[in-house]
mmCIF file of C-alpha atoms and ligand atoms in Angstrom:
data_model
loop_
_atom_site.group_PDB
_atom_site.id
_atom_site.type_symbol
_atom_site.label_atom_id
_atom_site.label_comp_id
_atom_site.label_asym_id
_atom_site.label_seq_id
_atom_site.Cartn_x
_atom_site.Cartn_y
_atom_site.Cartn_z
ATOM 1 C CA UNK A 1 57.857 -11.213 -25.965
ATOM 2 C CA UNK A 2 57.621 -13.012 -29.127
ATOM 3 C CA UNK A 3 55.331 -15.616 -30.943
ATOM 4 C CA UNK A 4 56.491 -18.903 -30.843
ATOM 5 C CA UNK A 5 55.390 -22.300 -32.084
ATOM 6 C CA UNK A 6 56.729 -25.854 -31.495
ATOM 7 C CA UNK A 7 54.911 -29.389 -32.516
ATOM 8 C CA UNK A 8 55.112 -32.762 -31.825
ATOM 9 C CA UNK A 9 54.370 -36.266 -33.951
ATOM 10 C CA UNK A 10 55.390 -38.797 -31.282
ATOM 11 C CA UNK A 11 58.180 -39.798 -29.156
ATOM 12 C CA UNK A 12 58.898 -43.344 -29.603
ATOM 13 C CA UNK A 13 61.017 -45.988 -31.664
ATOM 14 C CA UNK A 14 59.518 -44.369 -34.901
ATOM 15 C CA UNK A 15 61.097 -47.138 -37.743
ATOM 16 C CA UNK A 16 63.374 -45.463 -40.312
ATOM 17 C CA UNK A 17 60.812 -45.351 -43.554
ATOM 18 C CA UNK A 18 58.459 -43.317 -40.907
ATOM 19 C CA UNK A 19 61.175 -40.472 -40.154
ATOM 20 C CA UNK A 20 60.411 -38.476 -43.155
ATOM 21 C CA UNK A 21 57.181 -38.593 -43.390
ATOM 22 C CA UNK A 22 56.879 -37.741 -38.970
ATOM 23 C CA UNK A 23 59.408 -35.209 -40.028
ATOM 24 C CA UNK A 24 58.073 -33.054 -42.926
ATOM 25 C CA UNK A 25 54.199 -33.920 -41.861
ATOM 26 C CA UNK A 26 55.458 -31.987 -38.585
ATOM 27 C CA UNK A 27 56.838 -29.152 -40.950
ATOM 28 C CA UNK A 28 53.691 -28.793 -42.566
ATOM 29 C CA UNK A 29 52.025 -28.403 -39.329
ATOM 30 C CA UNK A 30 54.386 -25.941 -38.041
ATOM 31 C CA UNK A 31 54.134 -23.662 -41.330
ATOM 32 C CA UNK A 32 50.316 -23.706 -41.488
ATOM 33 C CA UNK A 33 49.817 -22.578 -37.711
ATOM 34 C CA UNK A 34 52.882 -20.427 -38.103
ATOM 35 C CA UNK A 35 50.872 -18.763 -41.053
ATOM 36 C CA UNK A 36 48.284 -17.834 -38.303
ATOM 37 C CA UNK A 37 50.582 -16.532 -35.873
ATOM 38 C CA UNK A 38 52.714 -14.044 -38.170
ATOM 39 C CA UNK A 39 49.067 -12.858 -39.744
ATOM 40 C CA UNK A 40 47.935 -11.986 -36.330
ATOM 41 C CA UNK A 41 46.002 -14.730 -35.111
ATOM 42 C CA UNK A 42 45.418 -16.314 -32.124
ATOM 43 C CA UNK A 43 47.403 -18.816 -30.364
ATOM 44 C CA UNK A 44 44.008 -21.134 -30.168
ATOM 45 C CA UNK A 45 43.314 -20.577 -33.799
ATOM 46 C CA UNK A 46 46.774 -21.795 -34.640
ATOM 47 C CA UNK A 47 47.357 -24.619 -32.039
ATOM 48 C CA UNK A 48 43.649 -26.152 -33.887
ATOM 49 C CA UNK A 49 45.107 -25.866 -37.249
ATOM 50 C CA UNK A 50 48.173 -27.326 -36.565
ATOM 51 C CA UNK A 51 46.774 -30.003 -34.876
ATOM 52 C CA UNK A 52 44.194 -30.411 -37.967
ATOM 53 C CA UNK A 53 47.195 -31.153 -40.338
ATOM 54 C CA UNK A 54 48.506 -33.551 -38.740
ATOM 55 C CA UNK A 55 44.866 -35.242 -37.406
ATOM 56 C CA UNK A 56 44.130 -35.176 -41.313
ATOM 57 C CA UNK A 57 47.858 -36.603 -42.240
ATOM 58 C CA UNK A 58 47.920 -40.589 -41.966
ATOM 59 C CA UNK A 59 51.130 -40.945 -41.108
ATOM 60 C CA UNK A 60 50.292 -40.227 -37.162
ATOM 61 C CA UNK A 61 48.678 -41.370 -34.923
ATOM 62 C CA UNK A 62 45.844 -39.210 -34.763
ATOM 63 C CA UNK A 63 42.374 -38.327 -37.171
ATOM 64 C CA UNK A 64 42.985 -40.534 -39.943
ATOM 65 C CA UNK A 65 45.799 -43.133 -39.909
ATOM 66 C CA UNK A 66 45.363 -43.604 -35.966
ATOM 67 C CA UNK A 67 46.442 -47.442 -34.354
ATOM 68 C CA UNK A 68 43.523 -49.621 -34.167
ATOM 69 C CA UNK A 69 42.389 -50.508 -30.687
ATOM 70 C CA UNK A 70 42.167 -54.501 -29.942
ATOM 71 C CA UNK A 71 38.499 -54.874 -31.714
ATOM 72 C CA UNK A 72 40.011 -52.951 -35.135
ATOM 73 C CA UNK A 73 37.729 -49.571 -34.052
ATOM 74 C CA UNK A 74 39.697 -46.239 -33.843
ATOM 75 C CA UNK A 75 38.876 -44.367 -30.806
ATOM 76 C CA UNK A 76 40.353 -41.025 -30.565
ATOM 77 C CA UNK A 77 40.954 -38.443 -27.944
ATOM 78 C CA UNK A 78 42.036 -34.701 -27.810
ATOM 79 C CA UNK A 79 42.604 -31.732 -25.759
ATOM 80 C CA UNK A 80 42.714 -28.006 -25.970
ATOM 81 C CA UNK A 81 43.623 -25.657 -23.342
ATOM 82 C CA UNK A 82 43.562 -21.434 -23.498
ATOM 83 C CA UNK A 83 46.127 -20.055 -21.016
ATOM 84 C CA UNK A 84 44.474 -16.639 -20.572
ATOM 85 C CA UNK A 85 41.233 -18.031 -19.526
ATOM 86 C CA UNK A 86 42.126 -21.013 -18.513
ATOM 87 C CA UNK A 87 38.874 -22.265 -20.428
ATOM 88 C CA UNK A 88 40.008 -26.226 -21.680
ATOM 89 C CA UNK A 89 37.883 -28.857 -23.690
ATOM 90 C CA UNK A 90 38.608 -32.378 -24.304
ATOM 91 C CA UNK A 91 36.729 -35.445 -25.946
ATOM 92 C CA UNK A 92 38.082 -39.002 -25.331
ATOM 93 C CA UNK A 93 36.932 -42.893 -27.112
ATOM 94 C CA UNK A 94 35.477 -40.830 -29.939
ATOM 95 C CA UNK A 95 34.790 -42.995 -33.228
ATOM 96 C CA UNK A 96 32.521 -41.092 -35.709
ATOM 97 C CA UNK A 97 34.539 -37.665 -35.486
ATOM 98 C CA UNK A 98 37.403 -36.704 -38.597
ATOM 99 C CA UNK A 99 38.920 -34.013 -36.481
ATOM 100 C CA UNK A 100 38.599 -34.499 -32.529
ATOM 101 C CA UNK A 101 40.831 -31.009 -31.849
ATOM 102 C CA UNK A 102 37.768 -29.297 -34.002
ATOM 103 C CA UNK A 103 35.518 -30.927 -31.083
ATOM 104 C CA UNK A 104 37.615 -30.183 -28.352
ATOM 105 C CA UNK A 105 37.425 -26.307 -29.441
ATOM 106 C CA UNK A 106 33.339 -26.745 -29.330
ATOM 107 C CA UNK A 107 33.505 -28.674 -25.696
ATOM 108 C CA UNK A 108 35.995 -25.093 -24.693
ATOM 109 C CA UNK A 109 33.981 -22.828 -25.994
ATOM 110 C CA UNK A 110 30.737 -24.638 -24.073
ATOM 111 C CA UNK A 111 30.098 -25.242 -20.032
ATOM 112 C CA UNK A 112 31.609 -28.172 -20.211
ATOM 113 C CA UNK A 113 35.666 -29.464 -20.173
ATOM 114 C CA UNK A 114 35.504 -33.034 -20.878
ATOM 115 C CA UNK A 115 32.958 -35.249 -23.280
ATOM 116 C CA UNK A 116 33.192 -38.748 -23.920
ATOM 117 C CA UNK A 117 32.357 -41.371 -26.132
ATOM 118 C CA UNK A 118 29.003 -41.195 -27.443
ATOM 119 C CA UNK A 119 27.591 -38.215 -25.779
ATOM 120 C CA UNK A 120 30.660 -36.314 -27.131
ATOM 121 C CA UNK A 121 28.826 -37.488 -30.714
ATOM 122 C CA UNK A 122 26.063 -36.460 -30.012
ATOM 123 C CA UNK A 123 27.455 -32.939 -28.605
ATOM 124 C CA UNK A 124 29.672 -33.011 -32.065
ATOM 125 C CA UNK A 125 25.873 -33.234 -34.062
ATOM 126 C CA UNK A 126 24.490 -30.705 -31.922
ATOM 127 C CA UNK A 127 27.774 -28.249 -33.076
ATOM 128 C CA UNK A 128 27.232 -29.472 -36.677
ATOM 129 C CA UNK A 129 30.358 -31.602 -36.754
ATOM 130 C CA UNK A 130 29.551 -33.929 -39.315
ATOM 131 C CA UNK A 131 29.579 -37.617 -38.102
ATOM 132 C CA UNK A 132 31.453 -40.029 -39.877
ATOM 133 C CA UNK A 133 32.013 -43.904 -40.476
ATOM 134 C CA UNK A 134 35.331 -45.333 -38.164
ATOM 135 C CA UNK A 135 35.926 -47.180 -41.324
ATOM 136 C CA UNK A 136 36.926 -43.654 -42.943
ATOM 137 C CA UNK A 137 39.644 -43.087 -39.704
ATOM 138 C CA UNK A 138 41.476 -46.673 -40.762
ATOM 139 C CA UNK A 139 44.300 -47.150 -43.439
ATOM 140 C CA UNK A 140 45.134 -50.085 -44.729
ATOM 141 C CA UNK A 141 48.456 -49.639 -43.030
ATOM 142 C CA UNK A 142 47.055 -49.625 -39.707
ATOM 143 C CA UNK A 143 44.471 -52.499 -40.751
ATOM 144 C CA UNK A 144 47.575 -54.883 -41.534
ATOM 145 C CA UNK A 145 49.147 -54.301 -38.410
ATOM 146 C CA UNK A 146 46.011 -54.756 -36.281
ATOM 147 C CA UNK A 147 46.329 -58.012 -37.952
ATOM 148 C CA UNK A 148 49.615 -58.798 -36.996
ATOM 149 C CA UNK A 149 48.818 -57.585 -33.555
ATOM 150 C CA UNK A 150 45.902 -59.888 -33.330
ATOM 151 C CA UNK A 151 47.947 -62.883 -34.411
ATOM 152 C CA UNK A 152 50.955 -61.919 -31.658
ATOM 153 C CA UNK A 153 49.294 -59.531 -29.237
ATOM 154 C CA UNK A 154 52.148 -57.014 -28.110
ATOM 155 C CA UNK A 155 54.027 -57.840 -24.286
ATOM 156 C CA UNK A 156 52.006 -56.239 -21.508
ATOM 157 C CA UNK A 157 52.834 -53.066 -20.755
ATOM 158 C CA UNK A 158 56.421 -52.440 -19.878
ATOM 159 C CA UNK A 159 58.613 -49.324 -19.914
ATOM 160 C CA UNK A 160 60.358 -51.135 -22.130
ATOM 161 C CA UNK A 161 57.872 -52.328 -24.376
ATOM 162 C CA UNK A 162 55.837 -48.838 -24.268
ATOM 163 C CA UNK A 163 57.924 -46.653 -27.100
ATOM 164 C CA UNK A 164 57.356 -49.752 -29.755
ATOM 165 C CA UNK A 165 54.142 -49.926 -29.296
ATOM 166 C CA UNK A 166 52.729 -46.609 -29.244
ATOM 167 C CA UNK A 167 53.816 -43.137 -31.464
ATOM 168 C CA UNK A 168 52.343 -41.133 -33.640
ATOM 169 C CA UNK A 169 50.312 -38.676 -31.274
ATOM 170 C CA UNK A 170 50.290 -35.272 -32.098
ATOM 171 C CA UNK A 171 50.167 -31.740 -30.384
ATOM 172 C CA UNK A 172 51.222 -28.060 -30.734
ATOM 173 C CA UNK A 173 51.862 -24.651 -27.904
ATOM 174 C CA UNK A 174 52.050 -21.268 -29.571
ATOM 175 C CA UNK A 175 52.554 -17.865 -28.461
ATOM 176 C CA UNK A 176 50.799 -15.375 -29.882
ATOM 177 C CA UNK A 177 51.248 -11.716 -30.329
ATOM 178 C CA UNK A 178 48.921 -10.785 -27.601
ATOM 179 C CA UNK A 179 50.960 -12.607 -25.416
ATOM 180 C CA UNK A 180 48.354 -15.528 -25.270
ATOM 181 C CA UNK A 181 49.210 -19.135 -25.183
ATOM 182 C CA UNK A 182 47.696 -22.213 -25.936
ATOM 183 C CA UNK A 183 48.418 -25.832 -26.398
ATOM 184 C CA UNK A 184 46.670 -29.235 -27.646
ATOM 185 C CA UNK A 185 47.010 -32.709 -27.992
ATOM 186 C CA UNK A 186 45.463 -35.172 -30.409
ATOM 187 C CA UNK A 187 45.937 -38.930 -30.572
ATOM 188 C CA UNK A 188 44.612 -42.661 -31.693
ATOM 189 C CA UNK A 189 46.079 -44.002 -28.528
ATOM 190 C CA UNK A 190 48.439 -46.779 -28.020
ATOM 191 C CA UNK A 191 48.502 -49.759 -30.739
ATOM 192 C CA UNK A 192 46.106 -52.169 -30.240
ATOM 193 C CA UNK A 193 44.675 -51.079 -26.546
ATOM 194 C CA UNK A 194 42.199 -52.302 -24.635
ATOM 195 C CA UNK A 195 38.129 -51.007 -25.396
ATOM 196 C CA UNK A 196 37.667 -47.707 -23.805
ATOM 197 C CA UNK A 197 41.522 -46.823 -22.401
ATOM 198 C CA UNK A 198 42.022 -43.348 -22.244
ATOM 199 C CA UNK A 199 45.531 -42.030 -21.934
ATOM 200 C CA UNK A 200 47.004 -39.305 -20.742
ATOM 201 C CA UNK A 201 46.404 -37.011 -24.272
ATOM 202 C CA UNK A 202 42.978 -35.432 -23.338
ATOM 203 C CA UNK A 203 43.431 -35.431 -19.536
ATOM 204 C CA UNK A 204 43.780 -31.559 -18.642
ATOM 205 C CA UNK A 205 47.322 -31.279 -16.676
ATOM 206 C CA UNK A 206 48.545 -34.750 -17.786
ATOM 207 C CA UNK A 207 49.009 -34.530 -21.834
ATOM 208 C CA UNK A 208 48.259 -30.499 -22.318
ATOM 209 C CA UNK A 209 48.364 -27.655 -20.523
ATOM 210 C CA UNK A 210 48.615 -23.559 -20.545
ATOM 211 C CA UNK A 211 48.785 -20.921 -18.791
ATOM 212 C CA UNK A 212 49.452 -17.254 -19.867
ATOM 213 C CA UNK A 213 51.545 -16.610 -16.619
ATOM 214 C CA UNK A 214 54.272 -19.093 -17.584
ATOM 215 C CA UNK A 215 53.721 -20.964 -21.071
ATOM 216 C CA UNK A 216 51.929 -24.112 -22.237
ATOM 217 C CA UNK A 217 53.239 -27.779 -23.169
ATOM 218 C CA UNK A 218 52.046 -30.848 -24.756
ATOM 219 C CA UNK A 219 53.370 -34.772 -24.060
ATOM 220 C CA UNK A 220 54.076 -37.507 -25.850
ATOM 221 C CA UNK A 221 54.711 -41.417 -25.195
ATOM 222 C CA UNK A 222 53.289 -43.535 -22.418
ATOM 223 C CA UNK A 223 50.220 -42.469 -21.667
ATOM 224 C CA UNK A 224 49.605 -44.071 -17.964
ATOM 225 C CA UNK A 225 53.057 -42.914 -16.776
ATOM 226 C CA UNK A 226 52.882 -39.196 -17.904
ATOM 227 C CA UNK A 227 49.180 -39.246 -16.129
ATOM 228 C CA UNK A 228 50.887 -40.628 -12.816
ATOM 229 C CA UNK A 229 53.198 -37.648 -12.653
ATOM 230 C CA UNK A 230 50.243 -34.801 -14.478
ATOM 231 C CA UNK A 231 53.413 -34.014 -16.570
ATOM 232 C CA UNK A 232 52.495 -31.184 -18.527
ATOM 233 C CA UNK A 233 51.020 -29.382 -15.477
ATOM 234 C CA UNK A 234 54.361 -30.413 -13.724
ATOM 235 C CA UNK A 235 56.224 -28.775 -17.017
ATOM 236 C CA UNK A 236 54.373 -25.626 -17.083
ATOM 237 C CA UNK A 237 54.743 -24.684 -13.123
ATOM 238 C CA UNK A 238 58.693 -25.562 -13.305
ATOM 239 C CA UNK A 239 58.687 -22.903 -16.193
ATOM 240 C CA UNK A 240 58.349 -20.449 -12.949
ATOM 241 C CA UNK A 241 61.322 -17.906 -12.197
ATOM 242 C CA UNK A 242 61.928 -17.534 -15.984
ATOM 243 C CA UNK A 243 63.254 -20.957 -16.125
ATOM 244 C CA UNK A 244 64.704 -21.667 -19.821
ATOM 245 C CA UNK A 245 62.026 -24.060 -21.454
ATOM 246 C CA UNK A 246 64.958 -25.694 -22.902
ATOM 247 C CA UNK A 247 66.144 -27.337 -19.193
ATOM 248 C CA UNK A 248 62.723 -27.475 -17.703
ATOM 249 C CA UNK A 249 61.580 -30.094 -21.017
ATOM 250 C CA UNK A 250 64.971 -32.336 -19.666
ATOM 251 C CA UNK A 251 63.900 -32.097 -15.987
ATOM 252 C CA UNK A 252 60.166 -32.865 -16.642
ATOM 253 C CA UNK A 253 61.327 -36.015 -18.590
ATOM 254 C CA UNK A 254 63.725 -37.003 -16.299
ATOM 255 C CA UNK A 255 61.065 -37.025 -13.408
ATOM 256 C CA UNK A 256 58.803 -39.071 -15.802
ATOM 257 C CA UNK A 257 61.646 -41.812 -15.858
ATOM 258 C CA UNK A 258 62.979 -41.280 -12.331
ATOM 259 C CA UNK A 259 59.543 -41.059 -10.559
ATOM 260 C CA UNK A 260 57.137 -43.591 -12.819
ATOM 261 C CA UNK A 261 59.660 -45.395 -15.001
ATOM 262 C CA UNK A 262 58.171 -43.458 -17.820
ATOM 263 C CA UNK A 263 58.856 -42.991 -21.433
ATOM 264 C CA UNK A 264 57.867 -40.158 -23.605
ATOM 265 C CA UNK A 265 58.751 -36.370 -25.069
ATOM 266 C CA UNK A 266 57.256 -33.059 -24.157
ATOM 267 C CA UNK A 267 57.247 -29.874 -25.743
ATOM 268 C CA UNK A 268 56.812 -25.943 -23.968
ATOM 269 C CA UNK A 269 56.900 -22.396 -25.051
ATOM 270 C CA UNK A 270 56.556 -20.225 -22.289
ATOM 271 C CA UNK A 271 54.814 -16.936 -22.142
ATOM 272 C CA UNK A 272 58.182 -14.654 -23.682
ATOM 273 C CA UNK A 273 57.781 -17.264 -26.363
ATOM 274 C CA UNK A 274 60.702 -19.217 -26.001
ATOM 275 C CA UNK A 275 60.651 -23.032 -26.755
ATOM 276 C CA UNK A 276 62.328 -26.325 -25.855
ATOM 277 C CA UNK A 277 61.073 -29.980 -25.988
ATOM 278 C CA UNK A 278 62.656 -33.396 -24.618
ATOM 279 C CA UNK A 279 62.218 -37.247 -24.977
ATOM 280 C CA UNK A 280 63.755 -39.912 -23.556
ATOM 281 C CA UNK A 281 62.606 -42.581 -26.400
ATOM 282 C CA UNK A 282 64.434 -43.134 -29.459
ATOM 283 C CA UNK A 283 62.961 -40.630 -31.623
ATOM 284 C CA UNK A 284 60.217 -37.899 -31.406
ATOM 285 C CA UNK A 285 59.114 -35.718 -34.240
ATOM 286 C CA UNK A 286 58.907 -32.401 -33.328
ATOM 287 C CA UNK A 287 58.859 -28.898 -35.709
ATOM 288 C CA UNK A 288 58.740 -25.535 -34.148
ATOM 289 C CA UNK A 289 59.489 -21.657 -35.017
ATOM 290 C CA UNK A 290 60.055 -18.856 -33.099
ATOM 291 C CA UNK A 291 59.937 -14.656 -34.266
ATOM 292 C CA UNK A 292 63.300 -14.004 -36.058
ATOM 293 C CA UNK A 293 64.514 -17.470 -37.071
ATOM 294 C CA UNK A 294 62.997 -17.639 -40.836
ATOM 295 C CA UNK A 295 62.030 -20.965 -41.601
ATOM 296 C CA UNK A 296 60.598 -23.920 -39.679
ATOM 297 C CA UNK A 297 63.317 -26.317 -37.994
ATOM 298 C CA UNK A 298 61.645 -29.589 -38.228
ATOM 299 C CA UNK A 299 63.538 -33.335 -37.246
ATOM 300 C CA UNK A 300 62.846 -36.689 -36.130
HETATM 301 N N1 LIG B 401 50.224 -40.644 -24.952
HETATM 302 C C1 LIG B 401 49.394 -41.370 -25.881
HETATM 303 C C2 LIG B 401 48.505 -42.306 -25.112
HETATM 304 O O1 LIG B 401 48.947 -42.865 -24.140
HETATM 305 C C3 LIG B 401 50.168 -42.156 -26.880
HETATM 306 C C4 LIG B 401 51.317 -41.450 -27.528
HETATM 307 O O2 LIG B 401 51.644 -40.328 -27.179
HETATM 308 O O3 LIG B 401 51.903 -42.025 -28.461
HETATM 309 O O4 LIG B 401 47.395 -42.525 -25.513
#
């Protein structure tokens, strides 16, 4: 039994000026929830600040930075999930929030699993999570090419058309030294969507999941196919029988392709603390560290 940690910025076609900045941002994240971890603390504590950094980093899609939906708002989403409880909280088409993982903690630590839209707001007030403009959640990177996405709307959706349009999401699992695992997910959504989609990043089972008997995971990549197949619930109960994490990351990918024509990544630690991701898209960011290895591996 060891702690563990592994992150996620995105699977998709991530262009070749974005790989450094996916890359060390997801380095950053690893090394400040890592922090937590080797200092004792717990798996949530470290999942939320990981998450943080790279909600409060514009170069994903997620907090600050995110894609635009089709009427230039950002509307976020996030998910948290404690594997020795069970106890999860998510928010989804939230506009006024910096840091959607902070609210997702709130709605987990309250009666309730899932807020939406304005009520989550108003919820956020209530937990004195400051509301803020949407204008303060767009770049002018993202502003330009909500432009250019307004003057040539991207293809329907497509498998083939899903890993250009949408990366950038973000998520974290850690082990901690109590043996407690946790996971979350954060993200803008896909480029340019529709008012009000929700994809599969704050539905429990679909883009986050843990449990302390077998290990946690967060996904990546097109969010209607990884709801179709609940893939991180599907990822986490394959990780049964001591199954390496490693093998079980391939084989919940390849069912996303095989069984929905889906594209994506995933990332799992399981309960001993071991790690392993997958992606079947051109690129996914992804850091992680496990007890004994020294220094964060982080790639893109
Ligand atoms: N899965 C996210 C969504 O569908 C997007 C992504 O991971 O890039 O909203």
């Amino acid at each position: 039994m060891g702690i563990a940690l592994i992150v996620h910025g995105g699977a998709g076609a991530i262009e070749d000026h974005a790989v450094a900045p996916h890359r060390e941002g997801a380095r950053r994240a690893a090394q400040i929830g890592w922090q937590i971890l080797t200092h004792g603390g717990s798996a949530l504590d470290a999942v939320e600040a990981a998450v943080i950094a790279m909600e409060d980093d514009p170069a994903f899609d997620a907090g600050v930075g995110s894609f635009l939906n089709c009427e230039g708002q950002v509307e976020l989403d996030a998910s948290l999930t404690d594997g020795r409880t069970l106890d999860a909280g998510a928010v989804a088409g939230v506009q006024r929030v910096r840091n959607p993982i902070v609210l997702a903690r709130r709605v987990l630590e309250s009666e309730h699993t899932f807020l939406i839209a304005r009520g989550a707001e108003q919820f956020a007030q209530e937990k004195g999570i400051a509301l803020i403009d949407n204008a303060e959640l767009r770049t002018p990177e993202q502003i330009e090419i909500w432009k250019q996405c307004r003057a040539n709307p991207p293809a329907p959706r497509s498998a083939q058309s899903i890993p250009i349009r949408g990366y950038g999401t973000v998520g974290c699992v850690a082990v901690d030294r109590a043996g407690n695992v946790a996971a979350g997910t954060s993200t803008g959504g896909m480029k340019f969507k529709r008012v009000g989609r929700v994809g599969d990043s704050p539905l429990i089972g679909a883009g986050v999941y843990a449990d302390n008997a077998l290990g946690g995971a967060s996904a990546t990549g097109w969010g209607e196919a990884i709801t179709r197949v609940v893939l991180a619930k599907f990822a986490v109960d394959a990780l049964a029988n001591d199954r390496d994490p490693r093998a079980v990351a391939r084989a919940a990918i390849e069912h996303l392709a095989r069984r929905v024509g889906g594209t994506g990544g995933i990332i799992l630690a399981d309960a001993r603390g071991r790690i392993g991701f997958a992606f079947n898209t051109p690129r996914m960011a992804r850091a992680s560290i496990v007890e004994g290895m020294g220094e964060v591996e982080a790639d893109c």
